[in-house]
Tab-separated table of N, CA and C in Angstrom:
chain	number	residue	atom	x	y	z
A	26	MET	N	-15.612	9.598	-4.674
A	26	MET	CA	-14.655	8.791	-3.946
A	26	MET	C	-13.893	7.911	-4.939
A	27	VAL	N	-12.642	7.648	-4.613
A	27	VAL	CA	-11.783	6.835	-5.474
A	27	VAL	C	-11.161	5.712	-4.649
A	28	LYS	N	-11.319	4.494	-5.134
A	28	LYS	CA	-10.651	3.334	-4.541
A	28	LYS	C	-9.301	3.193	-5.214
A	29	HIS	N	-8.282	2.917	-4.413
A	29	HIS	CA	-6.916	2.703	-4.903
A	29	HIS	C	-6.456	1.388	-4.289
A	30	MET	N	-6.286	0.397	-5.142
A	30	MET	CA	-5.902	-0.927	-4.661
A	30	MET	C	-4.587	-1.339	-5.306
A	31	ILE	N	-3.732	-1.940	-4.495
A	31	ILE	CA	-2.439	-2.426	-4.972
A	31	ILE	C	-2.226	-3.835	-4.456
A	32	ILE	N	-1.686	-4.696	-5.312
A	32	ILE	CA	-1.237	-6.021	-4.894
A	32	ILE	C	0.266	-6.085	-5.161
A	33	TRP	N	1.014	-6.504	-4.136
A	33	TRP	CA	2.461	-6.621	-4.245
A	33	TRP	C	2.891	-8.075	-4.118
A	34	LYS	N	3.980	-8.379	-4.755
A	34	LYS	CA	4.673	-9.653	-4.613
A	34	LYS	C	6.027	-9.336	-3.991
A	35	ILE	N	6.332	-9.985	-2.861
A	35	ILE	CA	7.605	-9.778	-2.176
A	35	ILE	C	8.711	-10.502	-2.937
A	36	LYS	N	9.886	-9.903	-2.972
A	36	LYS	CA	11.037	-10.501	-3.645
A	36	LYS	C	11.281	-11.918	-3.128
A	37	GLU	N	11.611	-12.815	-4.041
A	37	GLU	CA	11.835	-14.219	-3.692
A	37	GLU	C	12.992	-14.407	-2.718
A	38	ASP	N	14.016	-13.572	-2.808
A	38	ASP	CA	15.181	-13.746	-1.939
A	38	ASP	C	15.016	-13.079	-0.567
A	39	CYS	N	13.810	-12.666	-0.250
A	39	CYS	CA	13.529	-12.043	1.047
A	39	CYS	C	13.680	-13.085	2.158
A	40	ASP	N	14.439	-12.749	3.182
A	40	ASP	CA	14.692	-13.669	4.289
A	40	ASP	C	13.529	-13.783	5.269
A	41	ASN	N	12.721	-12.728	5.394
A	41	ASN	CA	11.659	-12.748	6.392
A	41	ASN	C	10.412	-12.051	5.845
A	42	LYS	N	9.634	-12.768	5.064
A	42	LYS	CA	8.431	-12.196	4.452
A	42	LYS	C	7.426	-11.748	5.498
A	43	LYS	N	7.342	-12.462	6.603
A	43	LYS	CA	6.407	-12.086	7.665
A	43	LYS	C	6.743	-10.701	8.209
A	44	ALA	N	8.011	-10.437	8.452
A	44	ALA	CA	8.435	-9.127	8.964
A	44	ALA	C	8.165	-8.027	7.939
A	45	VAL	N	8.421	-8.310	6.662
A	45	VAL	CA	8.142	-7.326	5.615
A	45	VAL	C	6.655	-6.985	5.621
A	46	LYS	N	5.802	-7.991	5.664
A	46	LYS	CA	4.351	-7.755	5.684
A	46	LYS	C	3.950	-6.918	6.894
A	47	GLU	N	4.472	-7.268	8.066
A	47	GLU	CA	4.132	-6.534	9.293
A	47	GLU	C	4.587	-5.084	9.205
A	48	ASN	N	5.801	-4.854	8.698
A	48	ASN	CA	6.319	-3.487	8.588
A	48	ASN	C	5.523	-2.656	7.591
A	49	VAL	N	5.207	-3.226	6.437
A	49	VAL	CA	4.431	-2.503	5.426
A	49	VAL	C	3.054	-2.163	5.984
A	50	LYS	N	2.410	-3.120	6.619
A	50	LYS	CA	1.081	-2.889	7.205
A	50	LYS	C	1.135	-1.770	8.249
A	51	ARG	N	2.064	-1.873	9.181
A	51	ARG	CA	2.175	-0.873	10.256
A	51	ARG	C	2.433	0.522	9.691
A	52	GLU	N	3.388	0.634	8.774
A	52	GLU	CA	3.794	1.948	8.283
A	52	GLU	C	2.759	2.581	7.355
A	53	LEU	N	2.163	1.798	6.470
A	53	LEU	CA	1.147	2.378	5.578
A	53	LEU	C	-0.134	2.712	6.334
A	54	GLU	N	-0.575	1.834	7.227
A	54	GLU	CA	-1.799	2.139	7.984
A	54	GLU	C	-1.591	3.324	8.926
A	55	ALA	N	-0.357	3.592	9.307
A	55	ALA	CA	-0.061	4.763	10.150
A	55	ALA	C	-0.297	6.072	9.408
A	56	LEU	N	-0.424	6.024	8.081
A	56	LEU	CA	-0.704	7.235	7.307
A	56	LEU	C	-2.155	7.683	7.433
A	57	ASN	N	-3.031	6.786	7.909
A	57	ASN	CA	-4.436	7.161	8.127
A	57	ASN	C	-4.495	8.371	9.057
A	58	GLY	N	-5.233	9.387	8.638
A	58	GLY	CA	-5.393	10.589	9.449
A	58	GLY	C	-4.259	11.601	9.313
A	59	LYS	N	-3.237	11.287	8.515
A	59	LYS	CA	-2.085	12.183	8.390
A	59	LYS	C	-1.974	12.855	7.026
A	60	ILE	N	-2.742	12.384	6.050
A	60	ILE	CA	-2.653	12.933	4.704
A	60	ILE	C	-4.053	13.360	4.260
A	61	ALA	N	-4.196	14.621	3.918
A	61	ALA	CA	-5.484	15.154	3.485
A	61	ALA	C	-6.008	14.366	2.287
A	62	GLY	N	-7.289	14.041	2.334
A	62	GLY	CA	-7.929	13.341	1.230
A	62	GLY	C	-7.895	11.836	1.331
A	63	LEU	N	-7.025	11.289	2.196
A	63	LEU	CA	-6.996	9.848	2.441
A	63	LEU	C	-8.087	9.529	3.449
A	64	VAL	N	-9.111	8.837	2.999
A	64	VAL	CA	-10.250	8.514	3.863
A	64	VAL	C	-9.929	7.317	4.739
A	65	GLU	N	-9.391	6.256	4.132
A	65	GLU	CA	-9.004	5.070	4.898
A	65	GLU	C	-8.053	4.212	4.086
A	66	MET	N	-7.232	3.454	4.822
A	66	MET	CA	-6.292	2.546	4.187
A	66	MET	C	-6.176	1.292	5.038
A	67	HIS	N	-6.271	0.156	4.380
A	67	HIS	CA	-6.115	-1.135	5.044
A	67	HIS	C	-5.136	-1.973	4.237
A	68	ILE	N	-4.240	-2.647	4.947
A	68	ILE	CA	-3.280	-3.540	4.304
A	68	ILE	C	-3.647	-4.963	4.693
A	69	ILE	N	-3.876	-5.792	3.684
A	69	ILE	CA	-4.257	-7.188	3.892
A	69	ILE	C	-3.000	-8.030	3.731
A	70	THR	N	-2.644	-8.781	4.772
A	70	THR	CA	-1.411	-9.574	4.759
A	70	THR	C	-1.661	-11.074	4.830
A	71	ASP	N	-2.890	-11.477	5.023
A	71	ASP	CA	-3.170	-12.895	5.257
A	71	ASP	C	-4.058	-13.484	4.167
A	72	GLY	N	-3.596	-13.382	2.938
A	72	GLY	CA	-4.334	-13.957	1.821
A	72	GLY	C	-4.371	-15.476	1.900
A	73	LEU	N	-5.316	-16.044	1.216
A	73	LEU	CA	-5.435	-17.496	1.148
A	73	LEU	C	-4.284	-18.080	0.323
A	74	PRO	N	-3.982	-19.363	0.506
A	74	PRO	CA	-2.904	-19.998	-0.276
A	74	PRO	C	-3.119	-19.923	-1.790
A	75	SER	N	-4.343	-19.737	-2.225
A	75	SER	CA	-4.632	-19.642	-3.656
A	75	SER	C	-4.243	-18.287	-4.248
A	76	SER	N	-3.820	-17.346	-3.424
A	76	SER	CA	-3.453	-15.996	-3.881
A	76	SER	C	-2.134	-16.015	-4.630
A	77	SER	N	-2.013	-15.148	-5.628
A	77	SER	CA	-0.743	-15.021	-6.342
A	77	SER	C	0.071	-13.837	-5.829
A	78	GLY	N	-0.536	-12.952	-5.050
A	78	GLY	CA	0.167	-11.832	-4.440
A	78	GLY	C	0.407	-12.100	-2.967
A	79	ASP	N	1.295	-11.317	-2.363
A	79	ASP	CA	1.634	-11.506	-0.952
A	79	ASP	C	0.904	-10.557	-0.014
A	80	LEU	N	0.606	-9.346	-0.478
A	80	LEU	CA	-0.154	-8.407	0.341
A	80	LEU	C	-0.865	-7.408	-0.556
A	81	MET	N	-1.893	-6.786	0.014
A	81	MET	CA	-2.739	-5.892	-0.768
A	81	MET	C	-3.059	-4.639	0.033
A	82	MET	N	-3.054	-3.512	-0.655
A	82	MET	CA	-3.524	-2.268	-0.071
A	82	MET	C	-4.912	-1.983	-0.630
A	83	ASP	N	-5.833	-1.710	0.273
A	83	ASP	CA	-7.194	-1.321	-0.079
A	83	ASP	C	-7.395	0.061	0.527
A	84	SER	N	-7.419	1.095	-0.302
A	84	SER	CA	-7.514	2.456	0.224
A	84	SER	C	-8.619	3.237	-0.472
A	85	LEU	N	-9.069	4.271	0.210
A	85	LEU	CA	-10.158	5.106	-0.275
A	85	LEU	C	-9.737	6.569	-0.148
A	86	PHE	N	-9.948	7.312	-1.242
A	86	PHE	CA	-9.607	8.733	-1.291
A	86	PHE	C	-10.840	9.550	-1.638
A	87	GLU	N	-10.821	10.810	-1.254
A	87	GLU	CA	-11.961	11.684	-1.517
A	87	GLU	C	-12.219	11.844	-3.009
A	88	ASN	N	-11.139	11.911	-3.792
A	88	ASN	CA	-11.272	12.099	-5.242
A	88	ASN	C	-9.934	11.794	-5.914
A	89	ALA	N	-9.901	11.874	-7.228
A	89	ALA	CA	-8.681	11.570	-7.983
A	89	ALA	C	-7.548	12.539	-7.641
A	90	GLU	N	-7.879	13.800	-7.377
A	90	GLU	CA	-6.868	14.775	-7.019
A	90	GLU	C	-6.219	14.426	-5.682
A	91	SER	N	-7.011	13.927	-4.742
A	91	SER	CA	-6.475	13.509	-3.442
A	91	SER	C	-5.509	12.341	-3.602
A	92	LEU	N	-5.852	11.404	-4.475
A	92	LEU	CA	-4.962	10.274	-4.742
A	92	LEU	C	-3.649	10.762	-5.345
A	93	LYS	N	-3.733	11.677	-6.291
A	93	LYS	CA	-2.530	12.209	-6.932
A	93	LYS	C	-1.651	12.933	-5.905
A	94	ALA	N	-2.265	13.697	-5.009
A	94	ALA	CA	-1.510	14.411	-3.974
A	94	ALA	C	-0.878	13.429	-2.992
A	95	TYR	N	-1.591	12.370	-2.649
A	95	TYR	CA	-1.076	11.334	-1.746
A	95	TYR	C	0.189	10.692	-2.332
A	96	GLN	N	0.164	10.404	-3.614
A	96	GLN	CA	1.282	9.716	-4.249
A	96	GLN	C	2.568	10.536	-4.187
A	97	LYS	N	2.447	11.853	-4.127
A	97	LYS	CA	3.618	12.733	-4.054
A	97	LYS	C	3.931	13.196	-2.631
A	98	HIS	N	3.058	12.893	-1.689
A	98	HIS	CA	3.208	13.381	-0.313
A	98	HIS	C	4.491	12.824	0.319
A	99	PRO	N	5.244	13.655	1.039
A	99	PRO	CA	6.506	13.203	1.645
A	99	PRO	C	6.353	12.013	2.605
A	100	LEU	N	5.280	11.964	3.374
A	100	LEU	CA	5.085	10.821	4.280
A	100	LEU	C	4.892	9.524	3.496
A	101	HIS	N	4.109	9.598	2.427
A	101	HIS	CA	3.920	8.408	1.588
A	101	HIS	C	5.230	8.027	0.910
A	102	GLN	N	5.939	8.991	0.355
A	102	GLN	CA	7.197	8.713	-0.335
A	102	GLN	C	8.214	8.062	0.607
A	103	HIS	N	8.308	8.573	1.830
A	103	HIS	CA	9.236	7.984	2.804
A	103	HIS	C	8.868	6.529	3.087
A	104	THR	N	7.597	6.283	3.334
A	104	THR	CA	7.145	4.921	3.638
A	104	THR	C	7.370	3.994	2.454
A	105	ALA	N	7.013	4.440	1.269
A	105	ALA	CA	7.175	3.615	0.075
A	105	ALA	C	8.650	3.324	-0.202
A	106	ASN	N	9.496	4.319	-0.073
A	106	ASN	CA	10.914	4.144	-0.371
A	106	ASN	C	11.671	3.366	0.701
A	107	THR	N	11.167	3.377	1.924
A	107	THR	CA	11.850	2.709	3.036
A	107	THR	C	11.353	1.285	3.260
A	108	PHE	N	10.041	1.084	3.204
A	108	PHE	CA	9.468	-0.198	3.599
A	108	PHE	C	8.871	-1.015	2.459
A	109	VAL	N	8.421	-0.356	1.408
A	109	VAL	CA	7.709	-1.071	0.349
A	109	VAL	C	8.634	-1.395	-0.825
A	110	ARG	N	9.037	-0.403	-1.558
A	110	ARG	CA	9.777	-0.617	-2.812
A	110	ARG	C	11.021	-1.505	-2.683
A	111	PRO	N	11.821	-1.366	-1.631
A	111	PRO	CA	13.020	-2.218	-1.551
A	111	PRO	C	12.717	-3.716	-1.417
A	112	ASN	N	11.501	-4.049	-1.015
A	112	ASN	CA	11.157	-5.441	-0.728
A	112	ASN	C	10.258	-6.103	-1.760
A	113	MET	N	9.817	-5.353	-2.759
A	113	MET	CA	8.843	-5.893	-3.710
A	113	MET	C	9.456	-6.106	-5.089
A	114	CYS	N	8.970	-7.143	-5.758
A	114	CYS	CA	9.422	-7.406	-7.127
A	114	CYS	C	8.306	-7.165	-8.135
A	115	GLN	N	7.084	-7.041	-7.652
A	115	GLN	CA	5.968	-6.812	-8.558
A	115	GLN	C	4.890	-5.981	-7.867
A	116	ARG	N	4.255	-5.106	-8.659
A	116	ARG	CA	3.188	-4.238	-8.151
A	116	ARG	C	2.140	-4.086	-9.225
A	117	LEU	N	0.906	-4.355	-8.870
A	117	LEU	CA	-0.227	-4.105	-9.766
A	117	LEU	C	-1.186	-3.192	-9.031
A	118	SER	N	-1.767	-2.248	-9.763
A	118	SER	CA	-2.718	-1.336	-9.114
A	118	SER	C	-3.982	-1.225	-9.943
A	119	LEU	N	-5.043	-0.835	-9.260
A	119	LEU	CA	-6.320	-0.552	-9.913
A	119	LEU	C	-6.969	0.595	-9.158
A	120	ASP	N	-7.285	1.651	-9.858
A	120	ASP	CA	-7.971	2.800	-9.291
A	120	ASP	C	-9.340	2.908	-9.992
A	121	TYR	N	-10.386	3.200	-9.189
A	121	TYR	CA	-11.707	3.350	-9.794
A	121	TYR	C	-12.585	4.226	-8.909
A	122	GLU	N	-13.530	4.866	-9.537
A	122	GLU	CA	-14.464	5.734	-8.812
A	122	GLU	C	-15.616	4.907	-8.263
A	123	ILE	N	-16.053	5.310	-7.066
A	123	ILE	CA	-17.231	4.659	-6.480
A	123	ILE	C	-18.257	5.725	-6.138
């Protein structure tokens, strides 16, 4: 199994960070059950004030190959290009085997 975690920072000039968080959460979590090898995905939008990021993806894949296939999958690409990338100024990721 492979954990894939991402922390994003929303662009400073964003007019409605709450809406961006809600849209990213809804659209990414909707991928659960639609992409082979994706075991589960959760988007955390309510970090503590001490957080330096605005939202986090915590996802689990069957293996590294499943993660690689997910990253190229058309459903993921559409969601990332429509709801995530246009609204973010920073992205950090960490992938590890469990």
